[in-house]
PDB file of C-alpha atoms in Angstrom:
ATOM      1  CA  MET A 306     -16.677  16.487  18.214  1.00  0.00           C
ATOM      2  CA  ILE A 307     -18.436  17.516  14.994  1.00  0.00           C
ATOM      3  CA  GLU A 308     -15.812  15.614  12.976  1.00  0.00           C
ATOM      4  CA  GLN A 309     -16.300  12.458  15.067  1.00  0.00           C
ATOM      5  CA  THR A 310     -20.074  12.690  14.717  1.00  0.00           C
ATOM      6  CA  PHE A 311     -19.780  13.214  10.971  1.00  0.00           C
ATOM      7  CA  GLN A 312     -17.416  10.245  10.668  1.00  0.00           C
ATOM      8  CA  ARG A 313     -19.893   8.020  12.506  1.00  0.00           C
ATOM      9  CA  ARG A 314     -22.722   9.154  10.233  1.00  0.00           C
ATOM     10  CA  LEU A 315     -20.618   8.789   7.099  1.00  0.00           C
ATOM     11  CA  LEU A 316     -19.615   5.237   8.055  1.00  0.00           C
ATOM     12  CA  ALA A 317     -23.273   4.345   8.583  1.00  0.00           C
ATOM     13  CA  LEU A 318     -24.277   5.875   5.250  1.00  0.00           C
ATOM     14  CA  HIS A 319     -21.455   4.156   3.390  1.00  0.00           C
ATOM     15  CA  TYR A 320     -22.318   0.814   4.966  1.00  0.00           C
ATOM     16  CA  VAL A 321     -25.790   0.937   3.403  1.00  0.00           C
ATOM     17  CA  PHE A 322     -24.856   2.962   0.307  1.00  0.00           C
ATOM     18  CA  PRO A 323     -21.288   1.966  -0.723  1.00  0.00           C
ATOM     19  CA  VAL A 324     -20.850   4.173  -3.788  1.00  0.00           C
ATOM     20  CA  PRO A 325     -18.154   6.602  -5.010  1.00  0.00           C
ATOM     21  CA  LEU A 326     -18.047  10.182  -3.751  1.00  0.00           C
ATOM     22  CA  PRO A 327     -19.825  11.900  -6.691  1.00  0.00           C
ATOM     23  CA  LYS A 328     -22.971   9.891  -5.915  1.00  0.00           C
ATOM     24  CA  VAL A 329     -23.222  11.302  -2.394  1.00  0.00           C
ATOM     25  CA  ILE A 330     -22.084  14.859  -3.130  1.00  0.00           C
ATOM     26  CA  PRO A 331     -25.660  16.077  -3.923  1.00  0.00           C
ATOM     27  CA  LEU A 332     -26.766  14.807  -0.501  1.00  0.00           C
ATOM     28  CA  LEU A 333     -23.753  16.357   1.256  1.00  0.00           C
ATOM     29  CA  LYS A 334     -24.427  19.710  -0.396  1.00  0.00           C
ATOM     30  CA  ILE A 335     -27.788  20.057   1.323  1.00  0.00           C
ATOM     31  CA  ASP A 336     -26.835  18.132   4.459  1.00  0.00           C
ATOM     32  CA  PRO A 337     -23.063  18.634   4.986  1.00  0.00           C
ATOM     33  CA  TYR A 338     -22.935  16.881   8.358  1.00  0.00           C
ATOM     34  CA  LEU A 339     -25.575  14.228   7.536  1.00  0.00           C
ATOM     35  CA  SER A 340     -27.503  15.558  10.524  1.00  0.00           C
ATOM     36  CA  GLN A 341     -30.846  15.606   8.672  1.00  0.00           C
ATOM     37  CA  LEU A 342     -30.655  12.245   6.924  1.00  0.00           C
ATOM     38  CA  GLU A 343     -32.840  10.483   9.471  1.00  0.00           C
ATOM     39  CA  ASN A 344     -35.672  12.950   8.789  1.00  0.00           C
ATOM     40  CA  ILE A 345     -35.282  13.601   5.076  1.00  0.00           C
ATOM     41  CA  GLN A 346     -38.231  12.760   2.841  1.00  0.00           C
ATOM     42  CA  PRO A 347     -37.647   9.537   0.838  1.00  0.00           C
ATOM     43  CA  THR A 348     -38.674  11.303  -2.379  1.00  0.00           C
ATOM     44  CA  LEU A 349     -35.961  13.923  -1.901  1.00  0.00           C
ATOM     45  CA  LEU A 350     -33.410  11.278  -0.883  1.00  0.00           C
ATOM     46  CA  ALA A 351     -34.247   9.272  -4.001  1.00  0.00           C
ATOM     47  CA  LYS A 352     -33.723  12.355  -6.157  1.00  0.00           C
ATOM     48  CA  LEU A 353     -30.461  13.377  -4.504  1.00  0.00           C
ATOM     49  CA  CYS A 354     -28.961   9.880  -4.683  1.00  0.00           C
ATOM     50  CA  ASN A 355     -30.505   9.063  -8.061  1.00  0.00           C
ATOM     51  CA  ILE A 356     -32.070   5.848  -6.787  1.00  0.00           C
ATOM     52  CA  PRO A 357     -35.616   4.390  -6.842  1.00  0.00           C
ATOM     53  CA  ILE A 358     -37.960   5.492  -4.061  1.00  0.00           C
ATOM     54  CA  GLU A 359     -38.065   1.930  -2.661  1.00  0.00           C
ATOM     55  CA  ARG A 360     -34.300   1.893  -2.295  1.00  0.00           C
ATOM     56  CA  ALA A 361     -34.359   5.349  -0.708  1.00  0.00           C
ATOM     57  CA  ILE A 362     -36.835   4.141   1.929  1.00  0.00           C
ATOM     58  CA  HIS A 363     -34.671   1.075   2.625  1.00  0.00           C
ATOM     59  CA  LEU A 364     -31.505   3.208   2.748  1.00  0.00           C
ATOM     60  CA  LYS A 365     -33.063   5.623   5.230  1.00  0.00           C
ATOM     61  CA  ASN A 366     -34.380   2.830   7.481  1.00  0.00           C
ATOM     62  CA  MET A 367     -31.053   0.986   7.486  1.00  0.00           C
ATOM     63  CA  TYR A 368     -29.165   4.212   8.164  1.00  0.00           C
ATOM     64  CA  LYS A 369     -31.399   4.972  11.159  1.00  0.00           C
ATOM     65  CA  GLU A 370     -30.557   1.555  12.594  1.00  0.00           C
ATOM     66  CA  LEU A 371     -26.823   1.782  11.958  1.00  0.00           C
ATOM     67  CA  VAL A 372     -26.062   5.406  12.826  1.00  0.00           C
ATOM     68  CA  TYR A 373     -26.039   4.612  16.542  1.00  0.00           C
ATOM     69  CA  HIS A 374     -24.211   1.326  16.123  1.00  0.00           C
ATOM     70  CA  PRO A 375     -20.505   1.530  17.105  1.00  0.00           C
ATOM     71  CA  LEU A 376     -19.257   0.759  13.602  1.00  0.00           C
ATOM     72  CA  LEU A 377     -15.862   2.372  14.120  1.00  0.00           C
ATOM     73  CA  GLU A 378     -15.217   0.386  17.299  1.00  0.00           C
ATOM     74  CA  THR A 379     -16.384  -2.804  15.578  1.00  0.00           C
ATOM     75  CA  TYR A 380     -14.008  -2.194  12.678  1.00  0.00           C
ATOM     76  CA  GLU A 381     -11.112  -1.488  15.024  1.00  0.00           C
ATOM     77  CA  LYS A 382     -11.711  -4.775  16.844  1.00  0.00           C
ATOM     78  CA  HIS A 383     -11.057  -6.459  13.502  1.00  0.00           C
ATOM     79  CA  ASN A 384      -8.028  -4.243  12.785  1.00  0.00           C
ATOM     80  CA  ILE A 385      -9.918  -2.380  10.059  1.00  0.00           C
ATOM     81  CA  PHE A 386      -9.210   1.342   9.935  1.00  0.00           C
ATOM     82  CA  PRO A 387     -11.496   3.402   7.679  1.00  0.00           C
ATOM     83  CA  ILE A 388     -10.122   6.580   6.118  1.00  0.00           C
ATOM     84  CA  ALA A 389     -12.757   9.047   4.883  1.00  0.00           C
ATOM     85  CA  TYR A 390     -12.257  11.283   1.852  1.00  0.00           C
ATOM     86  CA  ASN A 391     -11.831  14.336   4.121  1.00  0.00           C
ATOM     87  CA  ASP A 392      -9.231  12.697   6.372  1.00  0.00           C
ATOM     88  CA  ASN A 393      -5.626  13.943   6.329  1.00  0.00           C
ATOM     89  CA  CYS A 394      -4.455  10.352   5.725  1.00  0.00           C
ATOM     90  CA  TYR A 395      -6.578   9.982   2.579  1.00  0.00           C
ATOM     91  CA  PRO A 396      -4.267   9.846  -0.486  1.00  0.00           C
ATOM     92  CA  GLU A 397      -4.426  13.115  -2.369  1.00  0.00           C
ATOM     93  CA  SER A 398      -3.919  11.292  -5.673  1.00  0.00           C
ATOM     94  CA  LEU A 399      -7.256   9.505  -5.248  1.00  0.00           C
ATOM     95  CA  LEU A 400      -9.095  12.805  -4.866  1.00  0.00           C
ATOM     96  CA  LYS A 401      -7.951  13.625  -8.398  1.00  0.00           C
ATOM     97  CA  LEU A 402     -10.000  10.726  -9.759  1.00  0.00           C
ATOM     98  CA  TYR A 403     -13.337  11.435 -11.399  1.00  0.00           C
ATOM     99  CA  ASP A 404     -15.008   9.179  -8.834  1.00  0.00           C
ATOM    100  CA  PRO A 405     -12.913   8.898  -5.641  1.00  0.00           C
ATOM    101  CA  PRO A 406     -13.924   6.398  -2.969  1.00  0.00           C
ATOM    102  CA  VAL A 407     -15.894   7.911  -0.103  1.00  0.00           C
ATOM    103  CA  ILE A 408     -14.008   5.708   2.352  1.00  0.00           C
ATOM    104  CA  LEU A 409     -10.884   3.567   2.142  1.00  0.00           C
ATOM    105  CA  TYR A 410     -11.033   0.602   4.497  1.00  0.00           C
ATOM    106  CA  THR A 411      -7.475  -0.360   5.412  1.00  0.00           C
ATOM    107  CA  LYS A 412      -5.711  -3.193   7.189  1.00  0.00           C
ATOM    108  CA  GLY A 413      -2.016  -3.082   7.988  1.00  0.00           C
ATOM    109  CA  ASP A 414       0.675  -0.432   7.672  1.00  0.00           C
ATOM    110  CA  VAL A 415      -1.297   2.703   6.784  1.00  0.00           C
ATOM    111  CA  SER A 416       1.928   4.720   6.569  1.00  0.00           C
ATOM    112  CA  LEU A 417       2.543   3.109   3.172  1.00  0.00           C
ATOM    113  CA  LEU A 418      -0.164   5.374   1.746  1.00  0.00           C
ATOM    114  CA  ALA A 419       1.978   8.408   2.565  1.00  0.00           C
ATOM    115  CA  ASN A 420       4.860   7.130   0.428  1.00  0.00           C
ATOM    116  CA  ILE A 421       4.359   8.844  -2.937  1.00  0.00           C
ATOM    117  CA  LYS A 422       6.795   6.401  -4.557  1.00  0.00           C
ATOM    118  CA  LYS A 423       4.264   3.754  -5.526  1.00  0.00           C
ATOM    119  CA  ILE A 424       4.324   1.628  -8.685  1.00  0.00           C
ATOM    120  CA  ALA A 425       1.575  -0.771  -9.746  1.00  0.00           C
ATOM    121  CA  ILE A 426       2.466  -4.094 -11.346  1.00  0.00           C
ATOM    122  CA  ILE A 427      -0.422  -5.985 -12.922  1.00  0.00           C
ATOM    123  CA  GLY A 428      -1.098  -8.589 -15.573  1.00  0.00           C
ATOM    124  CA  SER A 429      -3.109 -11.602 -16.581  1.00  0.00           C
ATOM    125  CA  ARG A 430      -4.722 -13.994 -14.110  1.00  0.00           C
ATOM    126  CA  LYS A 431      -3.266 -16.678 -16.394  1.00  0.00           C
ATOM    127  CA  ALA A 432       0.238 -15.251 -16.254  1.00  0.00           C
ATOM    128  CA  THR A 433       3.014 -17.611 -17.300  1.00  0.00           C
ATOM    129  CA  SER A 434       6.564 -18.036 -16.038  1.00  0.00           C
ATOM    130  CA  TYR A 435       7.464 -15.138 -18.345  1.00  0.00           C
ATOM    131  CA  SER A 436       5.611 -12.758 -15.996  1.00  0.00           C
ATOM    132  CA  GLU A 437       7.379 -14.271 -13.004  1.00  0.00           C
ATOM    133  CA  LYS A 438      10.814 -13.821 -14.578  1.00  0.00           C
ATOM    134  CA  SER A 439       9.943 -10.306 -15.737  1.00  0.00           C
ATOM    135  CA  ILE A 440       8.768  -9.270 -12.272  1.00  0.00           C
ATOM    136  CA  GLU A 441      11.913 -10.750 -10.693  1.00  0.00           C
ATOM    137  CA  LYS A 442      14.021  -8.613 -13.026  1.00  0.00           C
ATOM    138  CA  ILE A 443      12.002  -5.402 -12.663  1.00  0.00           C
ATOM    139  CA  LEU A 444      11.566  -5.374  -8.880  1.00  0.00           C
ATOM    140  CA  PRO A 445      15.082  -5.131  -7.356  1.00  0.00           C
ATOM    141  CA  PRO A 446      15.899  -1.519  -8.382  1.00  0.00           C
ATOM    142  CA  LEU A 447      12.426  -0.378  -7.324  1.00  0.00           C
ATOM    143  CA  ILE A 448      12.681  -2.030  -3.910  1.00  0.00           C
ATOM    144  CA  GLN A 449      16.198  -0.652  -3.448  1.00  0.00           C
ATOM    145  CA  GLN A 450      14.789   2.854  -4.000  1.00  0.00           C
ATOM    146  CA  ASN A 451      11.943   2.223  -1.509  1.00  0.00           C
ATOM    147  CA  TYR A 452       9.120   2.081  -4.048  1.00  0.00           C
ATOM    148  CA  VAL A 453       5.937   0.467  -2.739  1.00  0.00           C
ATOM    149  CA  ILE A 454       4.482  -2.106  -5.136  1.00  0.00           C
ATOM    150  CA  VAL A 455       0.718  -1.911  -5.679  1.00  0.00           C
ATOM    151  CA  SER A 456      -1.398  -4.659  -7.199  1.00  0.00           C
ATOM    152  CA  GLY A 457      -4.865  -6.192  -7.002  1.00  0.00           C
ATOM    153  CA  LEU A 458      -4.351  -9.477  -5.103  1.00  0.00           C
ATOM    154  CA  ALA A 459      -5.823 -11.353  -8.074  1.00  0.00           C
ATOM    155  CA  ARG A 460      -4.577 -14.668  -9.387  1.00  0.00           C
ATOM    156  CA  GLY A 461      -1.583 -14.683 -11.685  1.00  0.00           C
ATOM    157  CA  ALA A 462       0.561 -11.587 -12.140  1.00  0.00           C
ATOM    158  CA  ASP A 463      -0.930  -9.711  -9.165  1.00  0.00           C
ATOM    159  CA  THR A 464      -0.109 -12.546  -6.777  1.00  0.00           C
ATOM    160  CA  LEU A 465       3.391 -12.796  -8.251  1.00  0.00           C
ATOM    161  CA  ALA A 466       3.942  -9.052  -7.777  1.00  0.00           C
ATOM    162  CA  HIS A 467       2.922  -9.203  -4.101  1.00  0.00           C
ATOM    163  CA  ARG A 468       4.816 -12.406  -3.293  1.00  0.00           C
ATOM    164  CA  LYS A 469       8.032 -11.440  -5.083  1.00  0.00           C
ATOM    165  CA  THR A 470       8.028  -8.012  -3.415  1.00  0.00           C
ATOM    166  CA  ILE A 471       7.687  -9.652   0.001  1.00  0.00           C
ATOM    167  CA  GLU A 472      10.409 -12.215  -0.805  1.00  0.00           C
ATOM    168  CA  MET A 473      12.778  -9.418  -1.847  1.00  0.00           C
ATOM    169  CA  GLY A 474      12.171  -7.407   1.319  1.00  0.00           C
ATOM    170  CA  GLY A 475       9.995  -4.712  -0.238  1.00  0.00           C
ATOM    171  CA  LYS A 476       6.637  -3.285   0.770  1.00  0.00           C
ATOM    172  CA  THR A 477       3.392  -3.923  -1.065  1.00  0.00           C
ATOM    173  CA  ILE A 478      -0.231  -2.735  -1.107  1.00  0.00           C
ATOM    174  CA  GLY A 479      -3.083  -5.008  -2.177  1.00  0.00           C
ATOM    175  CA  VAL A 480      -6.232  -3.323  -3.489  1.00  0.00           C
ATOM    176  CA  LEU A 481      -9.280  -5.557  -3.084  1.00  0.00           C
ATOM    177  CA  GLY A 482     -12.507  -5.669  -5.065  1.00  0.00           C
ATOM    178  CA  THR A 483     -14.401  -7.037  -2.050  1.00  0.00           C
ATOM    179  CA  GLY A 484     -14.878  -6.333   1.640  1.00  0.00           C
ATOM    180  CA  PHE A 485     -12.396  -7.760   4.130  1.00  0.00           C
ATOM    181  CA  SER A 486     -14.774 -10.518   5.211  1.00  0.00           C
ATOM    182  CA  ASN A 487     -14.770 -11.941   1.687  1.00  0.00           C
ATOM    183  CA  ILE A 488     -11.185 -12.191   0.437  1.00  0.00           C
ATOM    184  CA  TYR A 489     -11.104 -13.152  -3.233  1.00  0.00           C
ATOM    185  CA  PRO A 490      -9.723 -15.401  -4.579  1.00  0.00           C
ATOM    186  CA  LYS A 491      -9.920 -17.795  -1.630  1.00  0.00           C
ATOM    187  CA  GLU A 492      -6.459 -19.214  -2.308  1.00  0.00           C
ATOM    188  CA  ASN A 493      -4.988 -15.802  -1.469  1.00  0.00           C
ATOM    189  CA  GLU A 494      -6.439 -15.666   2.056  1.00  0.00           C
ATOM    190  CA  ASP A 495      -3.086 -16.580   3.638  1.00  0.00           C
ATOM    191  CA  LEU A 496      -1.282 -13.981   1.530  1.00  0.00           C
ATOM    192  CA  ALA A 497      -3.897 -11.365   2.425  1.00  0.00           C
ATOM    193  CA  ASN A 498      -3.613 -12.240   6.116  1.00  0.00           C
ATOM    194  CA  PHE A 499       0.169 -11.828   5.996  1.00  0.00           C
ATOM    195  CA  MET A 500      -0.091  -8.523   4.131  1.00  0.00           C
ATOM    196  CA  SER A 501      -2.650  -7.211   6.623  1.00  0.00           C
ATOM    197  CA  LYS A 502       0.013  -7.312   9.335  1.00  0.00           C
ATOM    198  CA  SER A 503       3.230  -5.914   7.877  1.00  0.00           C
ATOM    199  CA  HIS A 504       2.122  -4.557   4.500  1.00  0.00           C
ATOM    200  CA  LEU A 505      -1.266  -3.040   3.571  1.00  0.00           C
ATOM    201  CA  LEU A 506      -4.653  -4.059   2.252  1.00  0.00           C
ATOM    202  CA  VAL A 507      -7.070  -1.438   0.923  1.00  0.00           C
ATOM    203  CA  THR A 508     -10.663  -1.595  -0.300  1.00  0.00           C
ATOM    204  CA  GLU A 509     -13.474   0.899  -0.873  1.00  0.00           C
ATOM    205  CA  TYR A 510     -16.047  -1.698   0.139  1.00  0.00           C
ATOM    206  CA  PRO A 511     -17.505  -2.358   3.619  1.00  0.00           C
ATOM    207  CA  PRO A 512     -16.511  -5.774   5.036  1.00  0.00           C
ATOM    208  CA  TYR A 513     -19.681  -7.626   4.001  1.00  0.00           C
ATOM    209  CA  ILE A 514     -19.355  -6.949   0.244  1.00  0.00           C
ATOM    210  CA  THR A 515     -18.897 -10.154  -1.764  1.00  0.00           C
ATOM    211  CA  PRO A 516     -17.143 -10.595  -5.141  1.00  0.00           C
ATOM    212  CA  LYS A 517     -19.156  -9.077  -7.982  1.00  0.00           C
ATOM    213  CA  LYS A 518     -17.791  -8.782 -11.503  1.00  0.00           C
ATOM    214  CA  TRP A 519     -18.397  -5.006 -11.637  1.00  0.00           C
ATOM    215  CA  ASN A 520     -16.401  -4.436  -8.428  1.00  0.00           C
ATOM    216  CA  PHE A 521     -13.101  -5.297 -10.055  1.00  0.00           C
ATOM    217  CA  PRO A 522     -13.067  -2.651 -12.795  1.00  0.00           C
ATOM    218  CA  MET A 523     -13.884  -0.171 -10.022  1.00  0.00           C
ATOM    219  CA  ARG A 524     -10.961  -1.499  -7.998  1.00  0.00           C
ATOM    220  CA  ASN A 525      -8.670  -0.927 -10.970  1.00  0.00           C
ATOM    221  CA  ARG A 526      -9.042   2.855 -10.781  1.00  0.00           C
ATOM    222  CA  ILE A 527      -7.745   2.765  -7.210  1.00  0.00           C
ATOM    223  CA  ILE A 528      -4.713   0.714  -8.246  1.00  0.00           C
ATOM    224  CA  SER A 529      -3.800   3.286 -10.895  1.00  0.00           C
ATOM    225  CA  GLY A 530      -4.915   6.221  -8.738  1.00  0.00           C
ATOM    226  CA  LEU A 531      -2.535   5.313  -5.926  1.00  0.00           C
ATOM    227  CA  SER A 532       0.451   4.836  -8.237  1.00  0.00           C
ATOM    228  CA  LEU A 533       2.850   7.090 -10.111  1.00  0.00           C
ATOM    229  CA  GLY A 534       2.948   4.554 -12.909  1.00  0.00           C
ATOM    230  CA  VAL A 535       1.626   1.158 -13.899  1.00  0.00           C
ATOM    231  CA  VAL A 536       3.580  -1.803 -15.284  1.00  0.00           C
ATOM    232  CA  ILE A 537       1.825  -4.470 -17.332  1.00  0.00           C
ATOM    233  CA  THR A 538       3.500  -7.856 -17.830  1.00  0.00           C
ATOM    234  CA  GLU A 539       1.212 -10.190 -19.781  1.00  0.00           C
ATOM    235  CA  ALA A 540      -2.424  -9.624 -20.778  1.00  0.00           C
ATOM    236  CA  HIS A 541      -4.919 -10.235 -23.528  1.00  0.00           C
ATOM    237  CA  LYS A 542      -5.776  -7.199 -25.625  1.00  0.00           C
ATOM    238  CA  LYS A 543      -9.302  -7.115 -24.190  1.00  0.00           C
ATOM    239  CA  SER A 544      -8.934  -7.618 -20.460  1.00  0.00           C
ATOM    240  CA  GLY A 545      -9.377  -5.996 -17.069  1.00  0.00           C
ATOM    241  CA  THR A 546      -5.654  -5.375 -17.031  1.00  0.00           C
ATOM    242  CA  VAL A 547      -5.885  -3.213 -20.129  1.00  0.00           C
ATOM    243  CA  SER A 548      -8.867  -1.387 -18.583  1.00  0.00           C
ATOM    244  CA  THR A 549      -6.646  -0.530 -15.608  1.00  0.00           C
ATOM    245  CA  MET A 550      -4.181   0.977 -18.050  1.00  0.00           C
ATOM    246  CA  GLU A 551      -6.975   3.017 -19.608  1.00  0.00           C
ATOM    247  CA  HIS A 552      -7.816   4.393 -16.126  1.00  0.00           C
ATOM    248  CA  ALA A 553      -4.135   5.187 -15.652  1.00  0.00           C
ATOM    249  CA  LEU A 554      -3.892   6.975 -19.006  1.00  0.00           C
ATOM    250  CA  GLU A 555      -7.004   9.030 -18.232  1.00  0.00           C
ATOM    251  CA  ASN A 556      -5.390  10.158 -14.985  1.00  0.00           C
ATOM    252  CA  GLY A 557      -2.023  11.068 -16.484  1.00  0.00           C
ATOM    253  CA  LYS A 558      -0.081   8.126 -15.109  1.00  0.00           C
ATOM    254  CA  GLU A 559       3.053   6.707 -16.706  1.00  0.00           C
ATOM    255  CA  ILE A 560       2.386   3.414 -18.460  1.00  0.00           C
ATOM    256  CA  PHE A 561       5.084   0.763 -18.803  1.00  0.00           C
ATOM    257  CA  ALA A 562       4.705  -2.467 -20.755  1.00  0.00           C
ATOM    258  CA  VAL A 563       6.927  -5.541 -20.861  1.00  0.00           C
ATOM    259  CA  PRO A 564       7.358  -6.657 -24.486  1.00  0.00           C
ATOM    260  CA  GLY A 565       6.719 -10.349 -25.045  1.00  0.00           C
ATOM    261  CA  SER A 566       6.869 -13.078 -27.645  1.00  0.00           C
ATOM    262  CA  ILE A 567       4.948 -12.440 -30.852  1.00  0.00           C
ATOM    263  CA  HIS A 568       3.791 -16.055 -30.571  1.00  0.00           C
ATOM    264  CA  SER A 569       1.960 -15.498 -27.265  1.00  0.00           C
ATOM    265  CA  ASP A 570      -1.625 -14.239 -27.023  1.00  0.00           C
ATOM    266  CA  LEU A 571      -0.695 -12.747 -23.653  1.00  0.00           C
ATOM    267  CA  SER A 572       1.699 -10.358 -25.407  1.00  0.00           C
ATOM    268  CA  GLU A 573      -1.153  -8.704 -27.294  1.00  0.00           C
ATOM    269  CA  GLY A 574      -2.115  -6.432 -24.380  1.00  0.00           C
ATOM    270  CA  PRO A 575       1.378  -5.024 -23.721  1.00  0.00           C
ATOM    271  CA  HIS A 576       2.127  -4.677 -27.441  1.00  0.00           C
ATOM    272  CA  HIS A 577      -1.178  -2.866 -28.030  1.00  0.00           C
ATOM    273  CA  LEU A 578      -0.365  -0.454 -25.202  1.00  0.00           C
ATOM    274  CA  ILE A 579       3.126   0.162 -26.593  1.00  0.00           C
ATOM    275  CA  LEU A 580       1.490   1.164 -29.868  1.00  0.00           C
ATOM    276  CA  GLU A 581      -0.754   3.510 -27.867  1.00  0.00           C
ATOM    277  CA  GLY A 582       2.246   5.180 -26.251  1.00  0.00           C
ATOM    278  CA  ALA A 583       3.221   2.986 -23.297  1.00  0.00           C
ATOM    279  CA  LYS A 584       6.945   2.775 -22.677  1.00  0.00           C
ATOM    280  CA  PRO A 585       8.524  -0.639 -23.293  1.00  0.00           C
ATOM    281  CA  ILE A 586      10.633  -1.730 -20.322  1.00  0.00           C
ATOM    282  CA  TRP A 587      12.652  -4.746 -19.234  1.00  0.00           C
ATOM    283  CA  ASP A 588      14.457  -3.331 -16.194  1.00  0.00           C
ATOM    284  CA  GLY A 589      13.258  -1.495 -13.099  1.00  0.00           C
ATOM    285  CA  ASN A 590      15.902   1.205 -13.561  1.00  0.00           C
ATOM    286  CA  GLN A 591      14.083   2.346 -16.710  1.00  0.00           C
ATOM    287  CA  ILE A 592      11.015   3.094 -14.593  1.00  0.00           C
ATOM    288  CA  ILE A 593      13.016   5.037 -12.018  1.00  0.00           C
ATOM    289  CA  GLU A 594      14.760   7.096 -14.706  1.00  0.00           C
ATOM    290  CA  GLU A 595      11.421   7.930 -16.322  1.00  0.00           C
ATOM    291  CA  LEU A 596       9.877   9.066 -13.034  1.00  0.00           C
ATOM    292  CA  ILE A 597      12.794  11.220 -11.823  1.00  0.00           C
TER     293      ILE A 597
END
């Protein structure tokens, strides 16, 4: 009963304050079950959450309205299943991040999270046919060995990774940088809808959150956090894709890069990462051998 009550309170808090776990830890230390949040002084709340007093007042008022709203039942009606950081289903690898999500909102086959054999494949939103051919060559051994393919549902290489995995009979996880009510990009709504039934969609954002440019670098840490290793196909040297790799490196993940033409700007990212220690690959078996 205490766990259910805490979950309800945590969902309400996260709805109005959707931030990573370290930002709510100070509050949880003095109020472990969030049982005092309705009565806490705004000045103390502002200090604990490191927010302006005006925002603390708004947060408290919104929380008081939402804490008795059946959020969990509402989510379930839309086939959204939230997994809190203290839930047994929450991926242990994400807890090793510096800033784990407080809640993972999921749609689809949640059992995919329990498969530790997960590989991320990412690349440029302007990926060329070279990425498509590379992904087609890399995927078959991974799918044969029941690896789940993780990507970010973005245009370009991410979309290719999801679609090719589905075409080849594999399983895939899409990590969103928005809430489920605001799938981005719009052209991937059909793909997202399909994945939400027989694959898996994951986001740390409540359903109402819209696309914001700072959400996507945050999403990248979840992509790398879920995966044993990350494959990069094509990317500019300075790009969100390379930032994902930096997250992966910081968290001890294996980094794999597909070498490309020296005449292509989109080869700069993979080649830079190879110089930094990423392993050059052109076949999925190389990834499997490295991870054994």
